[in-house]
Structures are given as C-alpha cells and as structure tokens.
Short mmCIF file of C-alpha atoms in Angstrom, two decimals:
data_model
loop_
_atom_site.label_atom_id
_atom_site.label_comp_id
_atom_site.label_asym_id
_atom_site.label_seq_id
_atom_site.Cartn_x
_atom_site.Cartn_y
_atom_site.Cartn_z
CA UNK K 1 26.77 -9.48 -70.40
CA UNK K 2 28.19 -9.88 -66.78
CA UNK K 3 30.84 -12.56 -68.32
CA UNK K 4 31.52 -10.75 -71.74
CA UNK K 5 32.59 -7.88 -68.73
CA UNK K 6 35.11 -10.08 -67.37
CA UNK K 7 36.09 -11.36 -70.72
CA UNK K 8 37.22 -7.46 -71.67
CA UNK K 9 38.21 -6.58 -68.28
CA UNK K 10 42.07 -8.23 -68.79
CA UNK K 11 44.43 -8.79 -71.20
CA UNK K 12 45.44 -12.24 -73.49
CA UNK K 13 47.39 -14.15 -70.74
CA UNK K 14 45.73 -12.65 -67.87
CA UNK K 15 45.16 -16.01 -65.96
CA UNK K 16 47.28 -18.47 -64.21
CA UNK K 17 49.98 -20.70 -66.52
CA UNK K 18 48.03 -18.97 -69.95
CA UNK K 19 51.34 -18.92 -71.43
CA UNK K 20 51.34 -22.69 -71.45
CA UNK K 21 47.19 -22.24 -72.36
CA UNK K 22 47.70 -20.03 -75.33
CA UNK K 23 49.96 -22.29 -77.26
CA UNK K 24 47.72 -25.50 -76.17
CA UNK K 25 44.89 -23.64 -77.40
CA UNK K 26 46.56 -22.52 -80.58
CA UNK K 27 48.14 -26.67 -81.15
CA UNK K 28 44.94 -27.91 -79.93
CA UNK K 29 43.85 -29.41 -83.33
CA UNK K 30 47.61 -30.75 -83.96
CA UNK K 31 49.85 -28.54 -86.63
CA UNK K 32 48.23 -26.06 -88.97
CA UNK K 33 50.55 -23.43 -90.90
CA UNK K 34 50.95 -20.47 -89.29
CA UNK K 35 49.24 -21.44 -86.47
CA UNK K 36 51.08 -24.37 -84.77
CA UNK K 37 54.30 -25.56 -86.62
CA UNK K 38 56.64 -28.61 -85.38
CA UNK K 39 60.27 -27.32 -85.39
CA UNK K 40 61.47 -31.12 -86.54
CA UNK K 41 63.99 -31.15 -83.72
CA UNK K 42 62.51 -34.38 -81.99
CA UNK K 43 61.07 -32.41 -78.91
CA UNK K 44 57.94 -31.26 -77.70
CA UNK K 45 58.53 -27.89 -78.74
CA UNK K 46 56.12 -26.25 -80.96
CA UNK K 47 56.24 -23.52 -82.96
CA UNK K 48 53.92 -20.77 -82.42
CA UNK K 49 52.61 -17.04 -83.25
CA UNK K 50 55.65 -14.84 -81.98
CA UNK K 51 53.25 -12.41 -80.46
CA UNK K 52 51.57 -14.95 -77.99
CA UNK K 53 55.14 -15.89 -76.06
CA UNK K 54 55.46 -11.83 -74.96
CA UNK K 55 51.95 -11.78 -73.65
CA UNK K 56 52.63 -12.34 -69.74
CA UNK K 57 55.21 -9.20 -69.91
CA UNK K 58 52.66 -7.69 -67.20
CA UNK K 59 53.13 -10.66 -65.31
CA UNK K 60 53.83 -10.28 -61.14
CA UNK K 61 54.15 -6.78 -61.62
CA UNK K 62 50.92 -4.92 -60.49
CA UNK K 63 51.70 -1.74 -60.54
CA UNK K 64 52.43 -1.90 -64.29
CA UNK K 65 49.47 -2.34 -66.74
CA UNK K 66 49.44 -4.76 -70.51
CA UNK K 67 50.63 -1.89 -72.38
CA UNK K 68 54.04 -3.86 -72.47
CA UNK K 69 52.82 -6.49 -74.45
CA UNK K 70 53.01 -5.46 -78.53
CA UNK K 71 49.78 -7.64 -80.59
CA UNK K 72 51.53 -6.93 -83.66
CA UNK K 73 54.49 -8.85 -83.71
CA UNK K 74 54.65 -11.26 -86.63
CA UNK K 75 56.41 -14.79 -87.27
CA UNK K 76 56.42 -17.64 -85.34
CA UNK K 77 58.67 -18.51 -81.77
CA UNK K 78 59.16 -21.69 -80.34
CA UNK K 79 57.85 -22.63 -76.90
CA UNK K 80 58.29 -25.50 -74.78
CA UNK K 81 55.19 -25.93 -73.41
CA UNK K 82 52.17 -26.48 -75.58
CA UNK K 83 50.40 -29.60 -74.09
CA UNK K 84 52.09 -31.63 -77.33
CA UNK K 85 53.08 -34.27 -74.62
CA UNK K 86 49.19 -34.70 -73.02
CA UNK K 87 49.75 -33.07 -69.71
CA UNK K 88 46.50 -31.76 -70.18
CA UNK K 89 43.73 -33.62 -71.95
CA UNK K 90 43.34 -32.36 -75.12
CA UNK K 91 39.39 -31.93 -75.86
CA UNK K 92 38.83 -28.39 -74.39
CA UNK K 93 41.90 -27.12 -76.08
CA UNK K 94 40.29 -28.84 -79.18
CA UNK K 95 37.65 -26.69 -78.86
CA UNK K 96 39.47 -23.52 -78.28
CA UNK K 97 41.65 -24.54 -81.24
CA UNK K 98 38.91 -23.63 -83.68
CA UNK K 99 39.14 -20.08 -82.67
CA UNK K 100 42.99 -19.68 -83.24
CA UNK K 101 44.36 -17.48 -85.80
CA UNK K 102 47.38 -14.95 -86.46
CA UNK K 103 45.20 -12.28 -84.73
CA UNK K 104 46.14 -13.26 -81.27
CA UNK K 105 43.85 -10.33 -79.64
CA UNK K 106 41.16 -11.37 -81.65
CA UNK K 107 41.02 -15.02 -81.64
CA UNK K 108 41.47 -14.65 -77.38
CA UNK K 109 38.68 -12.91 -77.39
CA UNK K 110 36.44 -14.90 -79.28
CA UNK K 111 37.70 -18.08 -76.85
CA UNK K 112 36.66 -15.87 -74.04
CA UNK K 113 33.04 -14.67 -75.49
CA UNK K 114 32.39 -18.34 -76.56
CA UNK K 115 33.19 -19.98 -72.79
CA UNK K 116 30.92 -16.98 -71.35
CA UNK K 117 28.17 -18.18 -73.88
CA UNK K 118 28.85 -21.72 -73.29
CA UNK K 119 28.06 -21.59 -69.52
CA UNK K 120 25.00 -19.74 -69.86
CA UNK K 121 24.15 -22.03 -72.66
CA UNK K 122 24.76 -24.99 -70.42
CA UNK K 123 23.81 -23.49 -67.49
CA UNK K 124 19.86 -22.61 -69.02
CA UNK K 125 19.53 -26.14 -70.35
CA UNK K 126 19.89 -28.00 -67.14
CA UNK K 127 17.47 -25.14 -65.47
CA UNK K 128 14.79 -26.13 -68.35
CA UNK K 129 15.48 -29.96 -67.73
CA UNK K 130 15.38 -30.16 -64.10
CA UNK K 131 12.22 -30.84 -62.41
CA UNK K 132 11.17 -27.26 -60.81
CA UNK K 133 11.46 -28.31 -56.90
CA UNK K 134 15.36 -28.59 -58.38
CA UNK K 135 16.14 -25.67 -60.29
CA UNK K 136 17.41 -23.40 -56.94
CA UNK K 137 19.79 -25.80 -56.33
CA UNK K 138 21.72 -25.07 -59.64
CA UNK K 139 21.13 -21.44 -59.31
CA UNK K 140 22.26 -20.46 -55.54
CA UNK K 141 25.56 -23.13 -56.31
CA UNK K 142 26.47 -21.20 -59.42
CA UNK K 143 25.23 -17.26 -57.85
CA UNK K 144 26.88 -18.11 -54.61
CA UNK K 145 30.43 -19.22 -55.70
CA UNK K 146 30.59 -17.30 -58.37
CA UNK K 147 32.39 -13.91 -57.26
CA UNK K 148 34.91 -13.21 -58.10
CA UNK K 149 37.34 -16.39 -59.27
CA UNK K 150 34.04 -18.20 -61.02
CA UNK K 151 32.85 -15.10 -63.35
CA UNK K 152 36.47 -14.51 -63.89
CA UNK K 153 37.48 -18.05 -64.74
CA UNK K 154 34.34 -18.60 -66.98
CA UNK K 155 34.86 -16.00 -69.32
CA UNK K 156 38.47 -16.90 -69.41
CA UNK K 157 40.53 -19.48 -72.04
CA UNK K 158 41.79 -21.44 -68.59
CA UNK K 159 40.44 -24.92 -68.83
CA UNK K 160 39.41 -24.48 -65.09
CA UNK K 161 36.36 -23.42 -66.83
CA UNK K 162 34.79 -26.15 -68.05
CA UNK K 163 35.78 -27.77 -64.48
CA UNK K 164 33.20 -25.51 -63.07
CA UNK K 165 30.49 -25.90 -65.60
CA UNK K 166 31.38 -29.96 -65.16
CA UNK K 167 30.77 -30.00 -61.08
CA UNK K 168 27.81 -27.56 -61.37
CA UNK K 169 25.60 -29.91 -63.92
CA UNK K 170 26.68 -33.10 -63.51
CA UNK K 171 25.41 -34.53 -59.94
CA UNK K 172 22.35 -32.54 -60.22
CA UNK K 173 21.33 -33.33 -63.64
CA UNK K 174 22.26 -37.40 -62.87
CA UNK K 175 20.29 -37.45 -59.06
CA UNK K 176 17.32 -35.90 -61.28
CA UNK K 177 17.71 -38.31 -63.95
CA UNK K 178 16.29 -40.66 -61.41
CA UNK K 179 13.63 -38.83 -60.12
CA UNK K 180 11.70 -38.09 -63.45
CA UNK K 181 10.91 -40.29 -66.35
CA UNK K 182 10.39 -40.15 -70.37
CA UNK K 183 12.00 -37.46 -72.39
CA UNK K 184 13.26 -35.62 -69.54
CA UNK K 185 14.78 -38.19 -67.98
CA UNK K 186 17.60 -38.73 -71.52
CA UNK K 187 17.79 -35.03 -71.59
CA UNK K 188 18.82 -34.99 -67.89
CA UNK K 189 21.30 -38.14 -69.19
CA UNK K 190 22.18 -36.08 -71.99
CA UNK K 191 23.50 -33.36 -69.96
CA UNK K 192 24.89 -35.16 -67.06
CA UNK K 193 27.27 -37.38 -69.90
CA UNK K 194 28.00 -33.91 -71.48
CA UNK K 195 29.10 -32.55 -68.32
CA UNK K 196 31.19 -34.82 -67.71
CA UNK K 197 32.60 -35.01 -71.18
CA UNK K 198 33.91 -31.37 -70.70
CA UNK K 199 34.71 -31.46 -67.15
CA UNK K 200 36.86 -34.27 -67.85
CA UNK K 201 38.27 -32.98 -71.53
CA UNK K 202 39.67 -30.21 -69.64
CA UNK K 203 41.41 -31.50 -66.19
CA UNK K 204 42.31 -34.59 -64.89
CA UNK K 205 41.06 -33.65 -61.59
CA UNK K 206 37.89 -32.76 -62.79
CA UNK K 207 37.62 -36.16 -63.97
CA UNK K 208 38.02 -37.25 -59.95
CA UNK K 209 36.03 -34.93 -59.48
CA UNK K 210 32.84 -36.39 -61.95
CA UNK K 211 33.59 -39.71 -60.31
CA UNK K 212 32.81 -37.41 -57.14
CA UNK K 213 29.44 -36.06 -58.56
CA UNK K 214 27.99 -39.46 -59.31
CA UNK K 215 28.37 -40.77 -56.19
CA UNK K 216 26.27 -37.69 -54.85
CA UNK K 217 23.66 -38.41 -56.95
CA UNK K 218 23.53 -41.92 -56.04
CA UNK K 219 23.55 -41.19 -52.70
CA UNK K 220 20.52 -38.64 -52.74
CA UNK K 221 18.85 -41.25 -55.22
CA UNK K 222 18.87 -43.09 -51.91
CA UNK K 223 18.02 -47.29 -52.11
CA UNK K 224 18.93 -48.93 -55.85
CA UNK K 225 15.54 -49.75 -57.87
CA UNK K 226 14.99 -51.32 -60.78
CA UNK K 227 13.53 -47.63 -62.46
CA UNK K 228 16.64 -46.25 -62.19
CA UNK K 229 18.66 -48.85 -64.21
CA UNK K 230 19.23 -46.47 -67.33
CA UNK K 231 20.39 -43.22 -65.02
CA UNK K 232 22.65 -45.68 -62.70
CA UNK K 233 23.87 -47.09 -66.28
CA UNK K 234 24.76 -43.30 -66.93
CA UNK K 235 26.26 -43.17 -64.17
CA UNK K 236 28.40 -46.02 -64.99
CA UNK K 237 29.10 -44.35 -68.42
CA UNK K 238 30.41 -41.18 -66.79
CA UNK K 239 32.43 -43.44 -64.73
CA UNK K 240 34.25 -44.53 -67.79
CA UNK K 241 34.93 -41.68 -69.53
CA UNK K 242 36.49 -40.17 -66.10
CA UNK K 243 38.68 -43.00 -66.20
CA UNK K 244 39.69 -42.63 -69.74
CA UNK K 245 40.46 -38.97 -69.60
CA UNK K 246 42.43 -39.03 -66.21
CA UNK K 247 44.59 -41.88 -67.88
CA UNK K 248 45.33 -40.17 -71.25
CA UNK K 249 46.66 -37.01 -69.59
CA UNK K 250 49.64 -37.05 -67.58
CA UNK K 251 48.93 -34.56 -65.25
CA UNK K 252 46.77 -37.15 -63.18
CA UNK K 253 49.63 -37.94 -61.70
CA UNK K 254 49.86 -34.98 -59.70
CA UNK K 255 47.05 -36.45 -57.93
CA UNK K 256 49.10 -39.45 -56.70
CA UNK K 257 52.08 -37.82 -56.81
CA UNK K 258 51.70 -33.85 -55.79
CA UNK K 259 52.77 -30.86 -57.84
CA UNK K 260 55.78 -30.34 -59.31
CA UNK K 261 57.68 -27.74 -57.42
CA UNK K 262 57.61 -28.34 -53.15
CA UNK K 263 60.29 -28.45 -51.11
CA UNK K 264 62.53 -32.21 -49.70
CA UNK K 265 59.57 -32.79 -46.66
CA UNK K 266 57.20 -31.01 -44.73
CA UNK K 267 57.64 -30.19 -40.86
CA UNK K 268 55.15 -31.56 -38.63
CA UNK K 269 54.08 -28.24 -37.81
CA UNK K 270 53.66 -27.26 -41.12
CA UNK K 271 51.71 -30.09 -41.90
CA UNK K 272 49.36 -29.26 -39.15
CA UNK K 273 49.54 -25.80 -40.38
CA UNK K 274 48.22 -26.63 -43.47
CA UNK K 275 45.58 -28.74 -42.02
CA UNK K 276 44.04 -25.51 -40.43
CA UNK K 277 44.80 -23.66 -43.27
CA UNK K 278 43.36 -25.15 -45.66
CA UNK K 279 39.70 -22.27 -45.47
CA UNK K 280 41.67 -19.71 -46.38
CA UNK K 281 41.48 -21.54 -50.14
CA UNK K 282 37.79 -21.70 -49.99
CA UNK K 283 38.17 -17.89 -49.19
CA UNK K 284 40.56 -17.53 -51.57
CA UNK K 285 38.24 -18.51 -54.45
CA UNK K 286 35.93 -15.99 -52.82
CA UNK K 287 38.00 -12.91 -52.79
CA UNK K 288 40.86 -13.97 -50.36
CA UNK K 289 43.17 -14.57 -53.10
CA UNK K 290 44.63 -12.12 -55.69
CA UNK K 291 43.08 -12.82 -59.46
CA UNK K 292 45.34 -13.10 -62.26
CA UNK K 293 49.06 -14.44 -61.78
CA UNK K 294 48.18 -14.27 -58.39
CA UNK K 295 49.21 -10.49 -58.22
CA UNK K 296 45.29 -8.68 -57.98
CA UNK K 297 44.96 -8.13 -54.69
CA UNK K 298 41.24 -7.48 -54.36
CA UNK K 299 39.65 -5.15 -51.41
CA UNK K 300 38.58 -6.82 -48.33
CA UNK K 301 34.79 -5.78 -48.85
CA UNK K 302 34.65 -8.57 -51.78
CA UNK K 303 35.92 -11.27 -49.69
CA UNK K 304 34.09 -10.46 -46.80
CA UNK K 305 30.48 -10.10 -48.85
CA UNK K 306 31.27 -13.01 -50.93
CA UNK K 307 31.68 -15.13 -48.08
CA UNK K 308 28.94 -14.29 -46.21
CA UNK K 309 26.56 -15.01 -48.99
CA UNK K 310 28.35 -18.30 -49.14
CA UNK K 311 28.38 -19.76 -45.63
CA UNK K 312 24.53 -17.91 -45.44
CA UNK K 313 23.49 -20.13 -48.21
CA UNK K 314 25.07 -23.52 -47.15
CA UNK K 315 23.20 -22.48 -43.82
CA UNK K 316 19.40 -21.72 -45.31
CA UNK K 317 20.05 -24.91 -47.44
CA UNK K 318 20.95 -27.29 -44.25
CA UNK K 319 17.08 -26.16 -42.97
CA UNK K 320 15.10 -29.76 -43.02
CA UNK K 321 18.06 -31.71 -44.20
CA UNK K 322 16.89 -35.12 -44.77
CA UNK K 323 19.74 -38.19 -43.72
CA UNK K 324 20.91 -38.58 -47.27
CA UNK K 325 21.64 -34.92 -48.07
CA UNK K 326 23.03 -34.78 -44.73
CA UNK K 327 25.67 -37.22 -45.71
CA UNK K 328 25.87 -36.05 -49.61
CA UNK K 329 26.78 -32.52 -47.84
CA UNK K 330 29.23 -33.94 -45.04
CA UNK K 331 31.08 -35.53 -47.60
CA UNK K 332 31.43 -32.42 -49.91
CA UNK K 333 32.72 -30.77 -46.90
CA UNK K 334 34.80 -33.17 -46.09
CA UNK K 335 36.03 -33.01 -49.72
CA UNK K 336 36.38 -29.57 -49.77
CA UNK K 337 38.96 -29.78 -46.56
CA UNK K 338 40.67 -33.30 -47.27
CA UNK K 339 41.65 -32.62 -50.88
CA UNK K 340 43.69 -29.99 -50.43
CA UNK K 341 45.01 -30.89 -47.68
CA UNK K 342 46.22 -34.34 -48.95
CA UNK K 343 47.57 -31.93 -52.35
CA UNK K 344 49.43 -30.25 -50.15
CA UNK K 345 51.02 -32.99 -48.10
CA UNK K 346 51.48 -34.94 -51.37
CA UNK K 347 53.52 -31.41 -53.30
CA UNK K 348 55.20 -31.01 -49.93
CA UNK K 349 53.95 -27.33 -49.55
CA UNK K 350 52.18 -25.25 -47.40
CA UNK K 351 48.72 -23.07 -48.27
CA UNK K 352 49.60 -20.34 -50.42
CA UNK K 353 52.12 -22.39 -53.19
CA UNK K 354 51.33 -24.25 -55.91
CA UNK K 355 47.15 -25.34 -54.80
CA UNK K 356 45.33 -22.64 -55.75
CA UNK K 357 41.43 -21.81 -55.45
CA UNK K 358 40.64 -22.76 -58.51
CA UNK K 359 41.28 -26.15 -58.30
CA UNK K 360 38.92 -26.43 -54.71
CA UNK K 361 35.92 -24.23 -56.51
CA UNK K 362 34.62 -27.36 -58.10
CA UNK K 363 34.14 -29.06 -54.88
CA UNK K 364 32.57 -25.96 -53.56
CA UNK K 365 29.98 -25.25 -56.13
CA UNK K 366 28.80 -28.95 -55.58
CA UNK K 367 29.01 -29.05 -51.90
CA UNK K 368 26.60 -25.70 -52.02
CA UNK K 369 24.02 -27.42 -54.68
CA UNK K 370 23.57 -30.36 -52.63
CA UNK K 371 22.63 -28.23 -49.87
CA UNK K 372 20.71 -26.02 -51.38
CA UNK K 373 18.75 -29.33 -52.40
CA UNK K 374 16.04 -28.77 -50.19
CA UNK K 375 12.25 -28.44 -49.97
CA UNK K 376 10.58 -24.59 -51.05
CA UNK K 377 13.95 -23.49 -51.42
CA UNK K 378 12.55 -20.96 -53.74
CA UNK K 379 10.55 -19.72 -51.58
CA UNK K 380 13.24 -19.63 -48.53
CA UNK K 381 15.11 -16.78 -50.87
CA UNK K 382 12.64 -14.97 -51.51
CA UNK K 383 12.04 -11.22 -50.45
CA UNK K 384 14.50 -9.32 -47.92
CA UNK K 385 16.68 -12.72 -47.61
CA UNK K 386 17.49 -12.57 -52.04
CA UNK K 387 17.39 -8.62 -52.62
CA UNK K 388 20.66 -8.67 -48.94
CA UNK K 389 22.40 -11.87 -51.01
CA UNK K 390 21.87 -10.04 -54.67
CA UNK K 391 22.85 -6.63 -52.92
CA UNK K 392 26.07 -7.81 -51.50
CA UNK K 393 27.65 -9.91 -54.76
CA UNK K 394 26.65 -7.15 -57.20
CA UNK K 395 29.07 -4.85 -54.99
CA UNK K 396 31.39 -7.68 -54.42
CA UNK K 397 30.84 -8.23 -58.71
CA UNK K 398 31.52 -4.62 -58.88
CA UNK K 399 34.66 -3.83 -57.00
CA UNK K 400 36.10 -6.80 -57.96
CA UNK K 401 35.64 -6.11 -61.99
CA UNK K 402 36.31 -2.46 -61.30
CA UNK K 403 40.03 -3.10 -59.55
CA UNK K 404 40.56 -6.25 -62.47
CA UNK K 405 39.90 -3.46 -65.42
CA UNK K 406 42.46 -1.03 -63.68
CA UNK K 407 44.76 -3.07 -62.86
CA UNK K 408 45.46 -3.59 -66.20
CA UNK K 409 44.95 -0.11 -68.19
CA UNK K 410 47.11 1.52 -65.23
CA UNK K 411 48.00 -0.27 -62.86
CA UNK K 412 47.08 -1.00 -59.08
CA UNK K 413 49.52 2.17 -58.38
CA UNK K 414 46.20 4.72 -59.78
CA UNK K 415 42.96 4.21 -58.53
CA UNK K 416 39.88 6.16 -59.99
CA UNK K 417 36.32 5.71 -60.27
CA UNK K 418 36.43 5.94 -64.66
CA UNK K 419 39.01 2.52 -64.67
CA UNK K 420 40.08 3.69 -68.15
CA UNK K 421 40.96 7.30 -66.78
CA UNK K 422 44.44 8.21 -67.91
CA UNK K 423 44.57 4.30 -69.81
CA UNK K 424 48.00 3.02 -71.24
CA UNK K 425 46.21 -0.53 -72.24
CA UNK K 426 42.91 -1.46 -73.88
CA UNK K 427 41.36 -3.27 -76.65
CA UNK K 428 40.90 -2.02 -79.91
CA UNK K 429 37.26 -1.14 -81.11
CA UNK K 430 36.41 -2.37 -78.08
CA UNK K 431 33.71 -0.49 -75.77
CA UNK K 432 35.38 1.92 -72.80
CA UNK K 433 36.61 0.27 -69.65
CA UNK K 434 33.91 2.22 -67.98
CA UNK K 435 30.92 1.52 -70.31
CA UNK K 436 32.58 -2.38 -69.58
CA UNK K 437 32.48 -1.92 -65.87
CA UNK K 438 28.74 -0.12 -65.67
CA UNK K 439 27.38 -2.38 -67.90
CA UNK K 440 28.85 -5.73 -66.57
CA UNK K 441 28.01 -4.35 -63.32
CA UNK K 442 23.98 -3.72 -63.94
CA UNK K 443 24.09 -6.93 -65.96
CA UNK K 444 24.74 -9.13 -63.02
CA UNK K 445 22.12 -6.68 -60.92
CA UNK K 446 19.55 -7.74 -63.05
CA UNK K 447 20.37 -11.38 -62.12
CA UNK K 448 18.94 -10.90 -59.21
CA UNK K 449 15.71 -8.31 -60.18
CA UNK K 450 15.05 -11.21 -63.06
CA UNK K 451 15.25 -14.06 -59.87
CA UNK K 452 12.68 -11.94 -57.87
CA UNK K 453 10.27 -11.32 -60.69
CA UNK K 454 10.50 -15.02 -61.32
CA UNK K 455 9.57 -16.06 -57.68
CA UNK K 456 7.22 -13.24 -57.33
CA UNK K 457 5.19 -14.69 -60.31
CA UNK K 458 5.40 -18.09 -59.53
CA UNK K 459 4.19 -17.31 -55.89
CA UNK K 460 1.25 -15.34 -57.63
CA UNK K 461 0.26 -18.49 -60.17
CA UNK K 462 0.26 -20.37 -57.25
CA UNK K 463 -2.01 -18.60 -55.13
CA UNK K 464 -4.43 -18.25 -58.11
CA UNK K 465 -4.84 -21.87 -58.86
CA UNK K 466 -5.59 -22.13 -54.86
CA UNK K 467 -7.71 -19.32 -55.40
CA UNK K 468 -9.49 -21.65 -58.23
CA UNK K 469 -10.02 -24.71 -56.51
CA UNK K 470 -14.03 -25.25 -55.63
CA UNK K 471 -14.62 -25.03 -51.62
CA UNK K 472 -15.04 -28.57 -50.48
CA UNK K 473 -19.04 -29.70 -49.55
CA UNK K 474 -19.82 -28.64 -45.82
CA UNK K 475 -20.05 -31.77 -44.04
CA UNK K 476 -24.13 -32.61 -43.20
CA UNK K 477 -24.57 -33.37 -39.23
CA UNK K 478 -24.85 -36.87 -38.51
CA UNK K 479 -28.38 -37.82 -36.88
CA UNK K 480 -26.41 -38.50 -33.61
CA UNK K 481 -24.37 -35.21 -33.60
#
C-alpha cells in the first residue's frame, strides 16, 4: 500500500528520461501493431502511441500540474529514442513490455503496481530465506534508504528500480548462501542469481555494481573452504551474467567514458569541488534533491529526518564490528564517495549535472546492510531507538508523498492539507489524492508497529523457552570443601 501510494501520487512520465522509458517499455518485446511500429526509414526511430510523446508537457515547470498532458490522443508518432539501439539492456523493459497497450494511463499504471509488488515480493522471499541473525540487515538497508527517492523509484517504470531491488538481495542472500546448508542454501543461490539477473537486465551499472555485491559477500564469508564451493561457484555465475549484460548494452560505456553532455575540461578547483561535494548526492537520494525531472523541491524536514535515520543506522550497525565487516563497510563507503566522483571527472561536470542520486542509492542500500550485519541487531532497534527511526520516516514518507501528489494536481504554487483540493489533474476511477496520501501514509506507519510486534514476540518466545529450561543440579560439596 505505501508503494501503490507513490505509484498514484504522479503522472505517466513523472521520472527522470521516462520519455525515452515509455517507448522502451512499449518496444520492449520488439514491434507489435499498434504498439511499437518500425517506420522502414533505416533508423532507430520507432513508431509509437501518439499520446505517450506529449506526456512530459509538465516537465521543469513546477508550478504547473499534468493537466497539460491529453491520454486520449490516438495514432501513432515517431520518436527517436526507444532503446532499439541497446543503450539500455533490454530484459526489464521486456518485462514492462507485457503491460503495454493503447491505454497509455492504464498500462503505466499497471507497470507501476507490478514493480511495487515485485519488490515486496522479492523483498519477503529473501527475509524467509535468510538465516534469522540476518534478516535486520535486509530490513534497516531497505527502511533506511528508502525515503523518499527509493519508495518513489520502486513504484515507478524507471529501470533504476530493479537496480535497487538488485544491490539490496544480492550480497546478502550470496554471504548467507555460505553460511547455511541444504535447501536453503539453493534458495539463497536462487535469489542471489535472480538478483542479479534483474539488477543487471536493467542498468549497466548495476551490473558493476553485482560484481560489487559478490565481492562483499566473499569478503564477510571470510577464508575460502571447500563447503562453500557451490555459493563461490554462484558467485562466479553472477560474475558472468554481469559481464554479459554490461557488454550487450551500450550505455556501459559511460562508465569508461562519462556521460554524454559535460563541458571541454574541468578546473582544478572544480575537480576538488566535486571531490567534497560529492555527500550532497547521498543526501540527495535522501531528500536533498528535487523528485521528478529534478523540479520537486521537497521541504527540508524530509531531508533532515531521512538522514538522520541514515547516518544513526550505519552508526548502531558499526557497534562490535568484526575486521571483515569493517573492511566490507570501508569499501562501500569508499564506493559510495569514489564512484561518483570518478563519474564526474570522467562526464567533465560538477555535482548537480548529469549524476544523479539514483544512480549512488545502490551503493548506499548495500553499504547500510553490511553494517547493519551485526550481532542482536534486532534487538539493538528495539523499543524507544525503532518507534524515534519509524516516527521520523513516516513524517519524512508523509511530507514527501503529500508535496509529490500536489505538485502534480496543482502545482507547487498551492499548498493545502487535502492535495487534491481545487485539482486540475488526477486519475480516472482512481481513489482521491487524499484517501492516496492518508492511506499510503498509515501504510508505511504500520511498517514499523508490524516490526515492533515482531521483535516484541520474538523477545517473549525467547524468554519462555529460558523460562523452560530445567535448573541445572546444585553442585554436592566435595569432602574437602
């Protein structure tokens, strides 16, 4: 419910480049009449639904909401730019494909409810796998990144979604693989392939970035062993399909090569610029940055809750870090500084163009897990320290969904509490923008009620069975004593 919020709370194109996502989404299972048409011109054009080109009218301009944008339009327009020439790779656009129809409005939708469902679908069935001392790990990584970019890129058709899901599962799922055995241990496989699968089907970075999240888990598997031949030959596995991927889609390139779009050279005091700049995109990804085309400016009280719930977990997690989490979390750090920096210097840019949040938050979410790795970690968020952390990203979830939904039915130029007060935009048969905001918003409350409950009774089971246990014999005097 918190994601299907976000996945009402904008329009069809809402997020970054979804002109270029729509028609990739909509050719993502090659031509189909009606749906994706080659103009037989010898380009890489495509033609597409003529209502889907029109959909970023709102674009840039804030104070305007999606009521420019008409569904109705009928025929088909050609575009440029529809991932026909593998920028992109092509298998989460596959999948969105088989949502596509004339009903733009619709099918967006559905691509949008389906990635919400997919996450929490993924999401559950690593929880279940993972051995329980594991299981806060992938909970505080996703809770703690994921306001406001993550719920807002989940429920979205931008491919930066399955990037998330892909950095979230993958090391944690592989590092248990080699701490269990049996069943559990090719379900954990399973998962950790199938992470990567997506993560890499979606983004060429997030295909670097899989090769990143094996090497974690190798490194907090600690010394090879002859057990763990069948997770390190997973390992290995993910290692080639990484490979694969990044090579079949052009835009790894940008990763040698920078993004299309900086200037001749940077200054050397823009280069050192950048090189203290560079938190302001792990802020950004917390609230720091606008949502959208980069044109939502969000109030400073989700930024500044967000983040504190961020750098409060990395800090609870460091408690009792052992040397090899030590390192796995000094080198997700170090990731988390180093690759955009090197983006930047590469695109010849400065922080604020072209590297955007989105494509850090992957290294983030993994860089919190690892930390969060660590021994009664369940029981270090229990009480005061999870009811402050679940307090402060339900308002953060709140004000955050509540200025995306008005943005877009009026504009940022009228603020109200009832976001659909006075609405030029919304979707049809589609519940109020307030019942959307209430309910999202008490959704992603109960999160955290749901968490409590869970380590309330957990805590209670485990003080019965001590309870349960027979008293050990009193030791008899020896004839000495």
């Amino acid at each position: 419910m918190a994601l299907a919020a976000w996945a009402f709370s904008s329009p069809v194109a809402a997020t970054p480049d979804e002109d270029f996502h729509l028609a990739s989404s909509w050719c993502g299972l090659g031509e189909r009449a009606g749906l994706c048409e080659d103009p037989q011109d010898g380009t890489m054009g495509r033609l597409i639904p003529s209502a889907i080109p029109p959909a970023t009218c709102y674009a840039f301009h804030p104070e305007e909401s999606a009521a420019c944008w008409d569904p109705t339009q009928t025929g088909m327009t050609r575009v440029d730019r529809a991932n026909a020439d593998g920028l992109y790779p092509k298998a989460f656009y596959a999948t969105m494909s088989v949502f596509a129809s004339p009903n733009v409005a619709a099918s967006v939708m559905a691509m949008r409810l389906f990635n919400g469902a997919f996450a929490v679908g993924l999401l559950t069935a690593a929880f279940w796998a993972l051995p329980r001392r594991m299981r806060p790990a992938l909970i505080i990584s996703v809770a703690a990144t994921s306001v406001p970019l993550g719920v807002f890129v989940l429920a979205s058709i931008n491919p930066s979604s399955w990037a998330i899901l892909s950095a979230a599962t993958v090391w944690v799922t592989l590092y248990a693989a080699t701490q269990v055995d049996g069943r559990r241990r090719w379900l954990l496989i399973g998962l950790a392939v199938l992470g990567a699968f997506i993560g890499a089907g979606a983004r060429a970075d997030s295909a670097i970035y899989a090769v990143f999240a094996v090497m974690l888990a190798l490194i907090l598997a600690g010394r090879p062993r002859l057990s763990n031949l069948i997770p390190f030959s997973a390992g290995a596995a993910i290692l080639v399909i990484a490979v694969a991927f990044y090579l079949g889609a052009s835009q790894g390139g940008a990763v040698v090569s920078g993004l299309a779009g900086g200037s001749a050279s940077l200054s050397k005091a823009q280069i050192v610029s950048n090189l203290f700049e560079v938190p302001s995109l792990w802020v950004g990804a917390l609230g720091g940055w606008a949502l959208g085309w980069i044109d939502t400016n969000l109030p400073s009280v989700v930024e500044v809750l967000a983040t504190a719930v961020f750098a409060g977990a990395l800090f609870v997690g460091l408690r009792r870090a052992t040397l090899t989490r030590g390192i796995a979390v000094a080198l997700g750090l170090a990731s988390m500084w180093l690759v955009p920096f090197i983006l930047l210097y590469q695109s010849r840019t400065v922080v604020g163009d072209l590297v955007q949040p989105r494509y850090i938050l992957p290294l983030m979410v993994m860089t919190l897990g690892v930390a969060s790795l660590r021994p009664g970690a369940a029981r270090a968020w229990s009480g005061p320290r999870l009811w402050l952390a679940g307090l402060a990203l339900t308002i953060a979830y709140a004000v955050a969904l509540h200025t995306n939904i008005q943005r877009y039915t009026t504009g940022v130029d009228r603020l109200t509490f009832d976001p659909g007060s006075g609405a030029e935009w919304w979707w049809a048969l589609a519940p109020s923008p307030l019942a959307v905001w209430i309910a999202g918003s008490l959704a992603f409350a109960g999160v955290f009620v749901l968490l409590q409950f869970a380590i309330l009774r957990r805590e209670a089971a485990r003080t019965s069975r001590r309870a349960s246990r027979p008293a050990a014999p009193a030791m008899m005097p020896t004839a000495g004593a």
